[in-house]
Short mmCIF file of C-alpha atoms in Angstrom, two decimals:
data_model
loop_
_atom_site.label_atom_id
_atom_site.label_comp_id
_atom_site.label_asym_id
_atom_site.label_seq_id
_atom_site.Cartn_x
_atom_site.Cartn_y
_atom_site.Cartn_z
CA MET A 18 -92.49 -27.26 25.41
CA ARG A 19 -88.89 -26.12 24.90
CA SER A 20 -89.34 -22.76 26.61
CA ASP A 21 -91.86 -20.16 27.71
CA THR A 22 -90.10 -17.75 25.35
CA LEU A 23 -92.28 -19.30 22.63
CA THR A 24 -95.47 -17.56 23.75
CA MET A 25 -97.19 -15.52 21.06
CA PRO A 26 -99.00 -12.20 21.62
CA THR A 27 -102.77 -12.44 21.95
CA PRO A 28 -105.07 -10.70 19.45
CA GLU A 29 -105.90 -8.14 22.16
CA MET A 30 -102.19 -7.51 22.67
CA ARG A 31 -101.63 -7.04 18.94
CA ARG A 32 -104.45 -4.48 18.79
CA ALA A 33 -103.00 -2.58 21.75
CA MET A 34 -99.60 -2.51 20.05
CA ALA A 35 -101.10 -1.23 16.79
CA ASP A 36 -102.99 1.53 18.60
CA ALA A 37 -100.23 2.51 21.06
CA GLU A 38 -99.63 6.18 21.82
CA LEU A 39 -96.03 6.92 20.87
CA GLY A 40 -93.18 9.35 21.49
CA ASP A 41 -89.38 9.38 21.55
CA ASP A 42 -88.23 7.43 24.60
CA VAL A 43 -84.67 8.77 24.43
CA PHE A 44 -86.27 12.08 25.41
CA GLY A 45 -88.51 10.31 27.91
CA GLU A 46 -91.55 11.21 25.81
CA ASP A 47 -93.08 7.85 24.96
CA PRO A 48 -96.22 7.75 27.15
CA THR A 49 -96.76 4.02 26.70
CA ILE A 50 -93.23 3.17 27.82
CA ASN A 51 -93.60 5.55 30.75
CA ARG A 52 -96.82 3.84 31.83
CA LEU A 53 -95.21 0.41 31.54
CA GLN A 54 -92.22 1.45 33.62
CA GLU A 55 -94.44 2.98 36.31
CA SER A 56 -96.77 -0.04 36.40
CA ALA A 57 -93.91 -2.51 36.54
CA ALA A 58 -92.17 -0.65 39.35
CA ALA A 59 -95.40 -0.49 41.35
CA ALA A 60 -96.01 -4.21 40.81
CA VAL A 61 -92.69 -5.16 42.42
CA GLY A 62 -92.71 -2.41 45.04
CA LYS A 63 -89.87 -0.32 43.64
CA GLU A 64 -89.50 3.40 43.00
CA ALA A 65 -88.75 3.39 39.27
CA GLY A 66 -88.50 1.11 36.25
CA LEU A 67 -86.57 0.90 32.98
CA PHE A 68 -87.87 -0.89 29.87
CA VAL A 69 -85.09 -2.85 28.16
CA ALA A 70 -84.77 -5.25 25.24
CA SER A 71 -84.16 -8.44 27.20
CA GLY A 72 -83.61 -10.02 30.60
CA THR A 73 -79.91 -10.26 29.83
CA MET A 74 -79.77 -6.51 29.26
CA GLY A 75 -81.76 -5.86 32.42
CA ASN A 76 -79.42 -8.03 34.48
CA LEU A 77 -76.35 -6.39 32.96
CA LEU A 78 -77.58 -2.84 33.51
CA GLY A 79 -78.63 -3.58 37.07
CA ILE A 80 -75.18 -4.93 37.87
CA LEU A 81 -73.26 -2.17 36.07
CA ALA A 82 -75.33 0.48 37.84
CA GLN A 83 -74.49 -0.88 41.29
CA VAL A 84 -71.22 -2.84 41.26
CA PRO A 85 -68.00 -0.88 40.57
CA ALA A 86 -65.29 -2.24 38.27
CA GLY A 87 -62.80 -4.45 40.06
CA LYS A 88 -65.32 -5.80 42.55
CA GLU A 89 -66.90 -9.23 42.70
CA LEU A 90 -70.47 -10.44 42.21
CA ILE A 91 -71.70 -13.52 44.08
CA ALA A 92 -73.94 -15.78 41.97
CA ASP A 93 -75.10 -19.38 41.72
CA ASP A 94 -72.81 -21.48 39.51
CA GLN A 95 -75.77 -22.49 37.31
CA SER A 96 -77.26 -19.00 37.08
CA HIS A 97 -78.08 -17.22 33.84
CA VAL A 98 -75.82 -14.31 34.79
CA PHE A 99 -72.85 -16.64 35.17
CA LEU A 100 -73.38 -19.09 32.30
CA TYR A 101 -75.56 -17.55 29.61
CA GLU A 102 -74.91 -13.82 29.32
CA GLY A 103 -71.65 -13.74 27.38
CA ALA A 104 -69.51 -12.61 30.31
CA GLY A 105 -70.97 -9.13 29.92
CA THR A 106 -70.28 -8.23 33.54
CA ALA A 107 -66.57 -8.95 33.06
CA THR A 108 -66.26 -7.59 29.51
CA LEU A 109 -68.16 -4.34 29.99
CA GLY A 110 -67.99 -3.83 33.72
CA GLY A 111 -64.68 -5.31 34.82
CA ILE A 112 -66.65 -7.28 37.41
CA GLN A 113 -65.62 -10.77 38.48
CA VAL A 114 -68.30 -13.36 39.27
CA ARG A 115 -67.82 -15.64 42.26
CA PRO A 116 -69.95 -18.75 41.59
CA LEU A 117 -71.41 -20.78 44.46
CA THR A 118 -72.54 -24.40 44.19
CA THR A 119 -76.01 -24.63 45.69
CA GLU A 120 -78.92 -26.99 46.19
CA ARG A 121 -81.56 -26.30 43.51
CA GLY A 122 -80.14 -22.84 42.85
CA VAL A 123 -80.94 -21.57 46.34
CA MET A 124 -78.04 -19.83 48.08
CA THR A 125 -78.17 -20.03 51.86
CA ARG A 126 -77.36 -17.12 54.11
CA SER A 127 -74.33 -18.94 55.48
CA GLN A 128 -73.01 -19.60 51.96
CA VAL A 129 -73.30 -15.95 50.99
CA GLU A 130 -71.74 -14.72 54.23
CA ALA A 131 -68.82 -17.13 53.78
CA ALA A 132 -68.31 -15.91 50.21
CA PHE A 133 -67.84 -12.26 51.21
CA ARG A 134 -64.20 -11.28 50.77
CA PRO A 135 -62.24 -9.88 53.73
CA LYS A 136 -61.86 -6.11 53.48
CA ASN A 137 -58.34 -6.13 54.92
CA ASP A 138 -56.81 -8.53 52.36
CA TYR A 139 -55.52 -6.51 49.41
CA HIS A 140 -54.91 -9.70 47.41
CA GLN A 141 -58.64 -10.36 47.00
CA PRO A 142 -61.36 -8.38 45.22
CA LEU A 143 -63.98 -6.72 47.38
CA THR A 144 -67.51 -8.12 47.27
CA GLY A 145 -69.74 -5.73 45.35
CA GLY A 146 -73.08 -7.50 45.11
CA VAL A 147 -75.18 -10.66 45.20
CA THR A 148 -77.49 -11.80 42.40
CA ILE A 149 -80.35 -14.25 42.91
CA GLU A 150 -82.52 -15.90 40.23
CA ASN A 151 -85.93 -17.50 40.46
CA THR A 152 -88.91 -18.58 38.34
CA HIS A 153 -92.27 -16.83 38.73
CA THR A 154 -93.08 -18.46 42.07
CA ALA A 155 -94.91 -15.36 43.33
CA LEU A 156 -98.16 -16.88 42.08
CA ALA A 157 -97.35 -20.45 43.08
CA SER A 158 -96.27 -19.50 46.60
CA GLY A 159 -99.11 -17.08 47.28
CA ALA A 160 -96.74 -14.16 47.90
CA THR A 161 -97.11 -10.96 45.90
CA PRO A 162 -94.35 -9.94 43.45
CA ALA A 163 -93.59 -6.99 45.73
CA GLU A 164 -93.09 -9.34 48.69
CA VAL A 165 -90.79 -11.58 46.67
CA ALA A 166 -88.76 -8.58 45.45
CA ALA A 167 -88.66 -6.71 48.77
CA PRO A 168 -85.20 -7.90 49.94
CA ALA A 169 -83.55 -6.93 46.63
CA ASP A 170 -82.21 -3.49 45.76
CA THR A 171 -83.15 -4.05 42.12
CA VAL A 172 -85.17 -6.68 40.29
CA THR A 173 -85.40 -7.63 36.61
CA PHE A 174 -88.38 -9.49 35.23
CA CYS A 175 -89.35 -10.47 31.71
CA VAL A 176 -92.70 -9.79 30.04
CA SER A 177 -91.91 -11.87 26.94
CA LYS A 178 -91.85 -15.31 28.56
CA GLY A 179 -94.75 -16.60 30.62
CA LEU A 180 -96.60 -13.27 30.49
CA GLY A 181 -96.82 -13.45 26.70
CA ALA A 182 -95.49 -10.14 25.34
CA PRO A 183 -93.36 -10.39 22.17
CA VAL A 184 -90.28 -8.67 23.61
CA GLY A 185 -88.89 -6.85 26.61
CA SER A 186 -87.95 -6.88 30.28
CA ILE A 187 -88.09 -4.28 33.03
CA LEU A 188 -85.39 -3.38 35.53
CA CYS A 189 -86.87 -1.86 38.69
CA GLY A 190 -85.29 -0.25 41.74
CA PRO A 191 -84.45 3.08 43.38
CA ALA A 192 -84.73 6.09 41.05
CA GLU A 193 -81.04 6.91 41.45
CA VAL A 194 -79.98 3.41 40.41
CA ILE A 195 -82.41 3.32 37.49
CA ASP A 196 -81.04 6.66 36.30
CA ARG A 197 -77.52 5.18 36.24
CA ALA A 198 -78.86 2.09 34.47
CA ALA A 199 -80.46 4.32 31.81
CA ARG A 200 -77.05 5.85 31.14
CA TRP A 201 -75.55 2.36 30.77
CA ARG A 202 -78.44 1.38 28.50
CA LYS A 203 -77.54 4.25 26.19
CA MET A 204 -73.86 3.22 26.18
CA VAL A 205 -74.67 -0.35 25.12
CA GLY A 206 -76.98 0.85 22.34
CA GLY A 207 -80.24 0.17 24.12
CA GLY A 208 -81.90 3.57 23.75
CA TRP A 209 -85.41 3.27 22.31
CA ARG A 210 -87.21 5.64 19.99
CA GLU A 211 -90.95 5.05 19.39
CA ALA A 212 -90.85 1.71 21.18
CA GLY A 213 -94.26 2.18 22.73
CA VAL A 214 -95.45 -0.38 20.17
CA LEU A 215 -93.48 -2.93 22.21
CA ALA A 216 -94.32 -1.46 25.60
CA ALA A 217 -98.03 -1.75 24.81
CA GLY A 218 -97.56 -5.50 24.61
CA GLY A 219 -95.79 -5.38 27.95
CA LEU A 220 -98.66 -3.45 29.54
CA GLN A 221 -101.14 -6.02 28.27
CA ALA A 222 -98.90 -8.76 29.64
CA LEU A 223 -98.83 -7.15 33.08
CA GLU A 224 -102.57 -6.55 33.14
CA LYS A 225 -103.81 -9.78 31.57
CA GLY A 226 -100.91 -12.24 31.32
CA VAL A 227 -100.85 -13.09 35.01
CA ASP A 228 -104.33 -14.61 34.72
CA HIS A 229 -103.13 -17.74 32.94
CA LEU A 230 -100.07 -18.46 35.10
CA ALA A 231 -102.11 -20.61 37.48
CA THR A 232 -103.18 -22.70 34.48
CA ASP A 233 -99.54 -23.06 33.42
CA HIS A 234 -98.65 -24.31 36.90
CA ALA A 235 -101.58 -26.75 36.95
CA ASN A 236 -100.60 -28.12 33.54
CA ALA A 237 -97.03 -28.57 34.73
CA ARG A 238 -98.24 -30.50 37.78
CA THR A 239 -100.39 -32.76 35.60
CA LEU A 240 -97.46 -33.37 33.28
CA ALA A 241 -95.08 -34.12 36.14
CA GLU A 242 -97.47 -36.53 37.84
CA GLY A 243 -98.04 -38.33 34.55
CA LEU A 244 -94.31 -38.61 33.90
CA SER A 245 -93.73 -39.97 37.40
CA GLU A 246 -95.84 -43.01 36.51
CA LEU A 247 -93.77 -43.89 33.44
CA PRO A 248 -91.04 -46.54 33.70
CA GLY A 249 -87.56 -45.13 33.29
CA VAL A 250 -88.46 -41.63 34.52
CA ARG A 251 -86.97 -40.22 37.70
CA ILE A 252 -88.65 -37.02 38.89
CA ASP A 253 -89.00 -35.29 42.25
CA LEU A 254 -92.55 -33.96 42.37
CA ASP A 255 -91.71 -31.69 45.30
CA ARG A 256 -89.46 -29.72 42.96
CA VAL A 257 -92.20 -29.03 40.43
CA GLN A 258 -93.39 -25.75 41.90
CA THR A 259 -94.10 -23.61 38.83
CA ASN A 260 -94.25 -24.21 35.07
CA LEU A 261 -90.89 -25.99 34.81
CA VAL A 262 -90.79 -29.79 34.74
CA ILE A 263 -87.28 -31.25 34.98
CA PHE A 264 -86.56 -34.97 35.14
CA GLU A 265 -83.96 -37.65 34.48
CA LEU A 266 -84.15 -40.89 32.53
CA THR A 267 -82.79 -44.26 33.61
CA SER A 268 -83.62 -46.15 30.42
CA MET A 269 -82.03 -44.02 27.68
CA PRO A 270 -79.84 -40.93 27.20
CA ALA A 271 -81.70 -37.64 27.45
CA GLU A 272 -80.49 -36.58 23.99
CA GLN A 273 -81.91 -39.74 22.42
CA PHE A 274 -85.22 -39.22 24.20
CA LEU A 275 -85.50 -35.58 23.10
CA LYS A 276 -84.68 -36.48 19.49
CA ALA A 277 -87.34 -39.20 19.43
CA CYS A 278 -89.90 -36.87 20.99
CA ALA A 279 -89.12 -34.12 18.47
CA GLU A 280 -89.65 -36.57 15.61
CA ARG A 281 -93.16 -37.06 17.00
CA GLY A 282 -93.87 -33.35 17.34
CA LEU A 283 -92.94 -32.82 20.99
CA LYS A 284 -90.00 -30.48 21.49
CA GLY A 285 -88.29 -30.20 24.86
CA GLY A 286 -85.02 -28.94 26.22
CA GLY A 287 -82.36 -30.19 28.54
CA GLY A 288 -78.72 -30.70 29.30
CA ASN A 289 -76.38 -32.55 31.64
CA GLY A 290 -78.46 -35.72 31.29
CA ARG A 291 -81.75 -34.05 32.21
CA VAL A 292 -84.92 -33.23 30.27
CA ARG A 293 -86.92 -30.03 30.71
CA PHE A 294 -90.48 -29.38 29.60
CA VAL A 295 -92.06 -25.95 30.07
CA THR A 296 -95.77 -25.22 30.13
CA ARG A 297 -96.89 -21.75 29.04
CA TYR A 298 -99.65 -19.70 27.47
CA GLY A 299 -100.81 -21.62 24.39
CA ILE A 300 -100.16 -25.04 25.94
CA THR A 301 -103.50 -26.66 26.80
CA ALA A 302 -104.53 -29.59 28.97
CA ALA A 303 -104.99 -31.58 25.75
CA ASP A 304 -101.41 -30.75 24.75
CA VAL A 305 -100.21 -32.10 28.09
CA GLN A 306 -102.05 -35.37 27.53
CA ARG A 307 -100.58 -35.64 24.04
CA ALA A 308 -97.11 -35.01 25.46
CA LEU A 309 -97.59 -37.85 27.93
CA GLU A 310 -98.68 -40.13 25.08
CA VAL A 311 -95.54 -39.27 23.12
CA CYS A 312 -93.30 -39.85 26.14
CA THR A 313 -94.97 -43.20 26.79
CA GLU A 314 -94.44 -44.24 23.18
CA VAL A 315 -90.79 -43.18 23.13
CA LEU A 316 -89.94 -44.87 26.42
CA ALA A 317 -91.66 -48.06 25.29
CA GLY A 318 -89.17 -48.19 22.41
#
C-alpha cells in the first residue's frame, strides 16, 4: 500500500500491448499513440493530447510551453511540481516557483489573487501561471474528468497509477500549446519511436481502468474507518475522499510504525510524522482486512 504506482498491467492489457499497431511517433505515424492522445484529450475536454513518459515530464512540458523564462509560477508549497520534480522548471525553463501554504493543498481564489505580482514593479517577476494538483476525485465527486479539467488551460494525468498501465502520462490542452510542448519534449529527449506498445496499455487503462476506481475508493473508506477505531490513531474521515488514507499516530513515531508493519508484510509510506496507505488495482477487500490486523498488532506492541 505504498503507492498506486505499483499497479501491474492486466493480462488483457499485456495482450493489447503485444498486438499493438505501430509506427514512428517522431513522424506522428504511430496509430496507437495517436488514438491514445485523441481519446485522452476527449476524456478531459481538450483539443489535443501528447503522450509522455511520466507525470513529471507532462507537468514540465505543460509549464515550459506556457510560462516564459523569467516569470513566476504559483503552486502549493507541498505540490509535486515544487518539491519532487528536481527543480526542472527553474533549471530548464528559468521559471521561479512561488509556493503558497494552503489547507489540504487547496489554494483559495483570494490566496492566488494576492500572490499575483504587480505589473508596475520592475523589482519583482511577473506572474506567468498557476498550477493545481489533485487526486482522481472525478469519480468520487460525481463530476466528469472534463468538468474537473474545464477551468485549466492544460491538464496532465497519469495512466500508470490507479488506471493500471505500466508507463506513461498524457498532457492535454489547446493544439497550439500541445505543439509547443511536443517541441520541448523533443529537446528533453522524450521523442518516442514505436512506443505504441506502451500507448496500447494506456488505451486499455482509459477504457477499462476506470471501472475499478470505485472499488479502490470503497476499500480506502473501509481501511480508514477501521483505523479510526484503533487506539493511538488520529484520522479525519472527512478527508478520506479517494484512494489515499493519511493519518497520524499518538502512540509511536510514524517511522517505527511503518518499519514494524513492513516486517509483517504491510508496506506503507509517509513523512513529516504521518502515515499514508494507498488502495489500488490489485488490493482486495481481504487485503484491507489483513492490513487492519497488522496495524492492530503493531499498535498493541
